[in-house]
Coordinates of C-alpha atoms and ligand atoms in Angstrom, one line a residue:
M1 CA -0.1 0.1 0.0
A2 CA 1.3 3.6 -0.8
D3 CA 2.3 5.4 2.3
T4 CA 0.5 8.8 0.5
M5 CA -3.8 9.3 -0.4
K6 CA -5.6 11.6 -1.8
A7 CA -8.1 14.0 0.8
A8 CA -9.6 17.1 0.8
V9 CA -8.5 18.9 3.7
V10 CA -9.5 22.3 4.8
E11 CA -6.5 24.2 5.5
K12 CA -8.6 27.5 6.5
P13 CA -12.1 28.8 6.8
G14 CA -12.9 29.3 3.1
K15 CA -9.9 27.0 1.4
L16 CA -10.2 23.4 0.2
V17 CA -7.3 21.6 -1.4
V18 CA -7.4 18.5 -2.8
K19 CA -3.8 17.2 -2.2
Q20 CA -1.4 13.9 -1.3
V21 CA -1.3 13.5 2.3
P22 CA -0.5 10.4 4.8
V23 CA -1.8 7.3 4.7
P24 CA -2.8 7.3 9.0
A25 CA -1.3 5.3 11.3
I26 CA -3.7 3.0 12.8
D27 CA -2.6 1.5 16.5
D28 CA -3.6 -1.5 18.1
N29 CA -7.2 -0.4 18.9
E30 CA -7.9 0.8 15.6
V31 CA -8.5 -0.6 11.8
L32 CA -7.6 1.3 7.9
I33 CA -10.7 1.2 6.2
K34 CA -10.5 2.4 2.0
V35 CA -13.3 5.0 1.5
K36 CA -16.0 4.6 -0.6
Y37 CA -18.2 6.6 0.0
T38 CA -19.1 9.8 1.8
G39 CA -22.5 12.0 2.3
I40 CA -22.4 15.5 1.8
C41 CA -24.0 17.2 5.3
G42 CA -24.2 20.6 6.2
T43 CA -22.1 20.0 9.2
D44 CA -19.4 19.7 5.7
W45 CA -20.3 23.0 5.0
S46 CA -19.4 24.8 8.4
I47 CA -16.4 23.2 8.8
F48 CA -15.7 25.0 5.1
T49 CA -16.3 28.1 6.1
G50 CA -15.4 28.1 9.5
K51 CA -18.6 28.8 11.2
Y52 CA -17.6 24.9 12.8
S53 CA -14.2 23.6 14.1
A54 CA -12.7 26.4 12.7
D55 CA -9.8 25.4 15.3
K56 CA -9.1 22.0 14.5
L57 CA -8.3 22.5 11.2
P58 CA -6.3 22.3 8.6
L59 CA -8.8 18.9 9.1
I60 CA -9.8 16.2 6.8
P61 CA -13.7 16.6 6.8
G62 CA -16.6 13.7 6.3
H63 CA -18.6 12.1 7.9
E64 CA -21.1 10.0 6.3
F65 CA -19.3 6.5 5.4
S66 CA -18.7 3.5 3.7
G67 CA -16.2 1.4 3.1
T68 CA -14.1 -1.7 2.9
I69 CA -11.1 -2.5 5.6
A70 CA -7.2 -2.5 4.7
K71 CA -5.5 -3.2 7.9
V72 CA -6.4 -4.4 11.0
G73 CA -4.5 -3.1 13.7
G74 CA -3.2 -6.2 16.7
R75 CA -6.3 -5.7 19.4
A76 CA -9.3 -5.4 17.1
R77 CA -11.6 -8.3 16.8
G78 CA -15.0 -9.0 15.1
V79 CA -13.7 -7.1 12.0
K80 CA -11.3 -8.6 8.8
V81 CA -9.9 -7.0 6.1
G82 CA -11.8 -7.4 3.2
D83 CA -15.7 -6.6 5.7
R84 CA -17.7 -3.8 4.3
V85 CA -18.4 -1.4 6.6
T86 CA -19.4 2.3 8.6
A87 CA -18.1 3.4 11.0
D88 CA -20.0 4.9 15.0
I89 CA -18.5 8.2 14.5
N90 CA -18.9 9.6 18.1
M91 CA -15.8 8.8 21.0
A92 CA -15.9 9.8 23.9
C93 CA -13.2 9.5 26.9
G94 CA -15.1 6.6 28.6
V95 CA -14.1 7.1 32.2
C96 CA -15.9 10.2 32.9
F97 CA -19.2 10.6 34.8
Y98 CA -20.7 11.2 31.5
C99 CA -19.1 7.8 29.7
R100 CA -20.1 6.4 33.4
Q101 CA -23.9 7.3 32.7
G102 CA -23.7 5.9 29.0
Q103 CA -23.9 9.9 28.2
K104 CA -21.3 9.7 25.9
L105 CA -22.3 12.4 23.3
M106 CA -22.4 14.7 26.7
C107 CA -18.4 14.1 27.9
P108 CA -15.5 16.6 28.2
E109 CA -13.5 14.7 25.3
F110 CA -16.7 13.9 23.3
H111 CA -15.2 14.0 19.6
Q112 CA -16.3 13.3 16.2
L113 CA -14.8 11.2 12.6
G114 CA -14.6 14.2 10.0
I115 CA -15.6 16.4 12.4
H116 CA -12.7 17.3 15.4
V117 CA -10.3 14.6 14.1
N118 CA -9.8 14.0 9.8
G119 CA -12.4 12.4 8.8
T120 CA -13.5 10.3 5.5
Y121 CA -13.1 12.5 2.5
A122 CA -10.3 11.1 1.6
E123 CA -9.0 7.5 0.6
Y124 CA -8.6 6.0 4.0
V125 CA -9.1 6.7 6.8
K126 CA -8.7 5.4 10.7
A127 CA -11.4 4.1 13.0
P128 CA -11.8 2.3 16.6
F129 CA -12.5 -1.0 15.9
D130 CA -15.3 -1.3 18.0
Q131 CA -17.0 1.3 17.2
V132 CA -16.8 -0.3 13.8
H133 CA -20.4 -2.4 11.9
V134 CA -21.0 -4.1 9.3
L135 CA -23.1 -3.7 6.9
P136 CA -25.7 -7.1 5.9
D137 CA -25.6 -8.2 3.3
G138 CA -28.6 -6.3 1.2
V139 CA -27.5 -2.8 2.8
S140 CA -25.0 -1.0 -0.9
F141 CA -22.1 1.0 0.1
L142 CA -24.5 3.8 -0.9
A143 CA -27.2 2.8 1.9
G144 CA -24.2 2.7 4.2
A145 CA -23.2 6.3 3.9
Y146 CA -26.7 6.7 4.9
I147 CA -26.3 5.1 8.3
E148 CA -25.4 8.5 10.9
P149 CA -27.7 10.6 9.4
V150 CA -30.4 7.9 9.7
S151 CA -28.5 7.3 13.3
C152 CA -29.3 10.9 14.5
V153 CA -32.9 10.3 13.6
I154 CA -33.1 7.4 15.5
H155 CA -31.5 9.3 18.0
S156 CA -34.2 12.1 18.3
S157 CA -36.8 9.7 17.7
K158 CA -36.5 7.2 20.6
A159 CA -35.6 10.7 22.4
A160 CA -39.0 12.0 21.8
R161 CA -41.4 9.0 22.3
V162 CA -44.0 9.0 19.7
T163 CA -46.3 6.6 20.7
T164 CA -48.5 5.0 18.8
G165 CA -51.7 7.2 17.0
S166 CA -50.5 10.5 18.0
S167 CA -50.0 12.9 15.4
V168 CA -46.8 14.6 14.8
A169 CA -45.9 17.4 13.1
I170 CA -42.4 18.0 11.7
L171 CA -41.0 21.3 10.5
G172 CA -38.0 20.8 7.5
T173 CA -37.6 18.6 4.6
G174 CA -33.7 17.7 5.1
L175 CA -34.1 15.1 7.4
G176 CA -37.5 16.1 8.2
V177 CA -38.7 13.4 5.2
L178 CA -36.3 10.6 6.9
H179 CA -38.1 11.6 10.3
A180 CA -41.9 11.3 8.5
R181 CA -40.6 7.4 8.2
L182 CA -39.5 6.8 11.8
A183 CA -43.4 8.8 13.0
H184 CA -44.7 6.5 10.5
L185 CA -42.8 3.6 11.7
R186 CA -43.4 4.3 15.4
G187 CA -47.3 4.4 14.0
A188 CA -48.2 8.1 14.7
A189 CA -50.7 9.9 12.0
P190 CA -51.5 12.0 11.4
V191 CA -47.7 12.7 10.5
I192 CA -47.4 16.2 9.1
V193 CA -44.7 17.9 7.6
I194 CA -44.1 21.1 6.7
G195 CA -41.1 22.6 4.0
H196 CA -40.8 25.2 0.7
N197 CA -39.8 22.6 -1.4
P198 CA -43.2 21.2 -3.4
R199 CA -40.7 18.1 -5.0
K200 CA -39.1 16.9 -0.9
L201 CA -42.9 17.6 0.9
A202 CA -43.9 14.9 -2.4
L203 CA -41.1 12.5 -1.1
A204 CA -41.9 13.4 2.4
K205 CA -45.4 11.4 1.1
E206 CA -43.5 9.2 0.4
F207 CA -41.7 8.2 3.1
G208 CA -45.2 8.2 5.6
A209 CA -46.2 11.8 6.2
D210 CA -49.8 11.7 5.6
I211 CA -50.4 15.4 5.7
T212 CA -47.8 18.3 4.2
I213 CA -47.9 22.2 4.5
N214 CA -46.5 24.2 1.4
L215 CA -45.4 27.2 3.2
N216 CA -45.6 28.7 -0.2
E217 CA -49.6 28.5 -0.3
I218 CA -49.9 28.7 4.0
K219 CA -48.7 31.7 5.1
D220 CA -49.1 30.8 9.1
P221 CA -47.8 26.8 9.7
V222 CA -49.4 27.3 13.7
A223 CA -52.8 28.2 12.8
E224 CA -52.7 25.0 10.0
V225 CA -51.3 22.7 12.6
K226 CA -54.0 23.5 14.9
R227 CA -56.0 23.4 12.6
L228 CA -55.1 19.8 11.3
T229 CA -55.5 18.6 15.9
E230 CA -58.5 20.2 16.6
G231 CA -57.4 23.4 18.0
R232 CA -55.0 21.8 20.0
G233 CA -51.3 21.2 18.7
A234 CA -49.7 17.8 17.5
D235 CA -48.8 15.8 20.6
F236 CA -45.0 15.4 18.7
V237 CA -43.6 18.5 17.2
I238 CA -39.5 17.8 15.6
E239 CA -37.6 21.0 14.8
A240 CA -35.7 20.2 11.5
V241 CA -35.4 23.4 10.2
G242 CA -32.7 25.2 12.8
T243 CA -33.7 28.7 12.9
P244 CA -35.5 30.3 16.2
A245 CA -37.9 31.7 13.8
T246 CA -39.2 27.8 12.9
Y247 CA -38.3 26.7 16.7
E248 CA -40.9 29.5 17.9
Q249 CA -42.9 27.6 15.7
A250 CA -42.1 24.8 17.0
L251 CA -43.2 25.5 20.7
A252 CA -46.2 27.2 19.2
M253 CA -47.7 24.4 17.7
T254 CA -47.3 21.8 20.6
R255 CA -50.7 20.7 22.4
P256 CA -50.2 20.9 26.2
G257 CA -48.9 17.9 27.4
G258 CA -46.9 17.8 24.4
T259 CA -43.7 17.0 23.3
L260 CA -41.3 19.1 21.5
A261 CA -37.8 17.3 20.0
A262 CA -34.8 19.9 19.4
F263 CA -33.0 18.9 16.4
G264 CA -32.5 21.8 14.0
I265 CA -28.9 23.1 14.9
T266 CA -29.1 26.8 15.2
A267 CA -25.9 28.8 15.4
G268 CA -24.4 28.6 18.9
D269 CA -25.5 32.0 20.1
D270 CA -28.9 32.1 18.4
T271 CA -31.5 32.2 21.5
I272 CA -35.7 32.2 21.2
T273 CA -38.3 33.1 23.4
V274 CA -39.8 30.9 25.2
K275 CA -43.5 32.0 28.2
P276 CA -41.9 29.7 30.4
F277 CA -46.1 29.8 31.5
D278 CA -46.6 27.9 28.5
L279 CA -44.2 25.0 29.5
V280 CA -45.7 25.3 33.6
L281 CA -49.3 25.4 32.9
G282 CA -49.0 23.4 29.8
E283 CA -46.7 21.0 31.2
R284 CA -45.2 20.8 27.9
T285 CA -41.5 18.9 27.5
I286 CA -38.8 19.7 25.2
V287 CA -36.0 17.3 24.5
G288 CA -33.3 17.6 23.1
S289 CA -31.4 14.6 20.9
C290 CA -27.2 15.7 19.4
A291 CA -26.1 12.7 17.2
G292 CA -27.0 8.9 16.6
V293 CA -24.9 6.8 19.0
G294 CA -24.3 3.0 20.0
T295 CA -27.1 1.3 19.0
D296 CA -29.3 3.9 17.0
W297 CA -26.3 2.9 14.4
T298 CA -27.3 -0.8 14.3
D299 CA -31.0 -0.3 14.1
A300 CA -30.8 2.0 11.1
L301 CA -28.8 -0.7 9.4
A302 CA -31.5 -3.1 10.9
L303 CA -34.2 -0.6 9.6
I304 CA -32.6 -0.3 6.1
A305 CA -31.5 -4.3 6.0
H306 CA -34.6 -5.0 5.9
G307 CA -36.7 -2.4 4.0
H308 CA -38.2 -0.4 6.6
V309 CA -36.5 2.6 5.4
K310 CA -35.0 2.8 1.5
P311 CA -33.3 5.8 1.7
E312 CA -32.4 5.2 -1.7
R313 CA -34.7 7.6 -3.2
L314 CA -33.0 10.5 -1.6
F315 CA -30.3 10.1 -3.0
S316 CA -29.0 12.5 -5.8
M317 CA -25.4 12.3 -7.4
I318 CA -22.4 11.4 -7.0
V319 CA -18.9 13.2 -8.0
P320 CA -15.3 13.3 -7.9
L321 CA -13.5 13.8 -4.5
E322 CA -11.9 17.0 -6.5
E323 CA -15.5 18.3 -7.0
L324 CA -16.5 18.7 -3.1
E325 CA -15.6 22.6 -3.3
A326 CA -18.0 22.7 -6.2
A327 CA -20.6 20.6 -4.8
L328 CA -21.2 22.0 -1.7
N329 CA -21.6 25.3 -3.0
E330 CA -24.2 23.6 -5.3
L331 CA -26.0 22.6 -2.2
R332 CA -26.9 25.6 -0.5
T333 CA -27.9 26.9 -4.3
N334 CA -29.6 24.4 -6.1
P335 CA -33.0 22.9 -3.5
A336 CA -34.1 20.4 -5.8
L337 CA -30.1 18.7 -4.6
M338 CA -31.0 16.2 -1.7
K339 CA -28.0 13.5 -1.1
V340 CA -24.8 14.1 -3.0
F341 CA -22.3 11.4 -2.4
V342 CA -18.3 12.4 -2.3
S343 CA -16.0 9.5 -4.0
S344 CA -12.4 9.4 -4.9
E345 CA -12.7 7.0 -7.0
I346 CA -14.5 8.7 -10.3
S347 CA -13.2 10.7 -11.8
K348 CA -16.6 12.3 -13.1
R349 CA -19.7 12.6 -11.9
E350 CA -22.8 9.8 -11.8
M351 CA -26.3 10.9 -11.2
L352 CA -28.5 9.2 -8.9
G353 CA -31.6 9.5 -10.0
T354 CA -33.5 11.7 -7.1
Ligands
ZN1 ZN1 -23.8 14.7 9.2
ZN2 ZN1 -16.1 10.5 28.9

């Protein structure tokens, strides 16, 4: 194996360079993975523009990935060279208060592959062997690179504890589409998805939404959700946009006794106005969820392997590693694009039909 590999490195905010870098050296507890595909995520844009992880530059981003094991460390068990895999990107110290509580996402040393340490916009990446998940036979490399976002939605769905027969309103048609699927799988009814893009709203229906609210036609989604729920508001509301305005709408459309799941990521210093009165007398619950971790990954694999989540309809195209920066920009300007994957193994774009 060569000592160097091709990688896309964010050297400083706004400067992304594809160049040769050393292949990662692994220790006894790690494996080296030959990367097949990496899905582009909004977090990658935030890293590229310096809004996130600026103190970690230079950095190879990329965290939604699949690949093949190329090398295993001396103490690695349960995986072997040639296995088709993805990996849980969440790493923590393992010994602090939070880690001992099983809440590794809160660990003071919490860090994520491709966000805080080098990731997968490269030919190879290293990962701890015990975070690797082997892809079942029926799960393609593309679907394998989509396990991470599915795991995040599962984590949020578990936190909210959506119950059978309950109404669920979802703001947003990015991962909101997947939230619709998860709500449907949990037996919620009606599942209501709110967004601007007619194509994505149509996809939300395919994924399990019973009703969609097109904001180009309906200006007051809070009033509309209340109208659809006998004036009460939804039992569960999932904010999957990440702006203060949509968070305030989300809380306003949560019925008394209902639950708001905070999923969309705002800027670190964004604030919203909340009337404590609505929480106290309204007994509303707000639950957060940071990422998919641990069993969320095996759950995501099971749902995809058995066809309960069919993510392929959300896949737009694969671009060569050299076109990563162009694709990051296109995702900002072309609202029709859904998931875009990057590969270091191709030299021209492959369209995937959505
Ligand atoms: Zn992501
Ligand atoms: Zn810890």
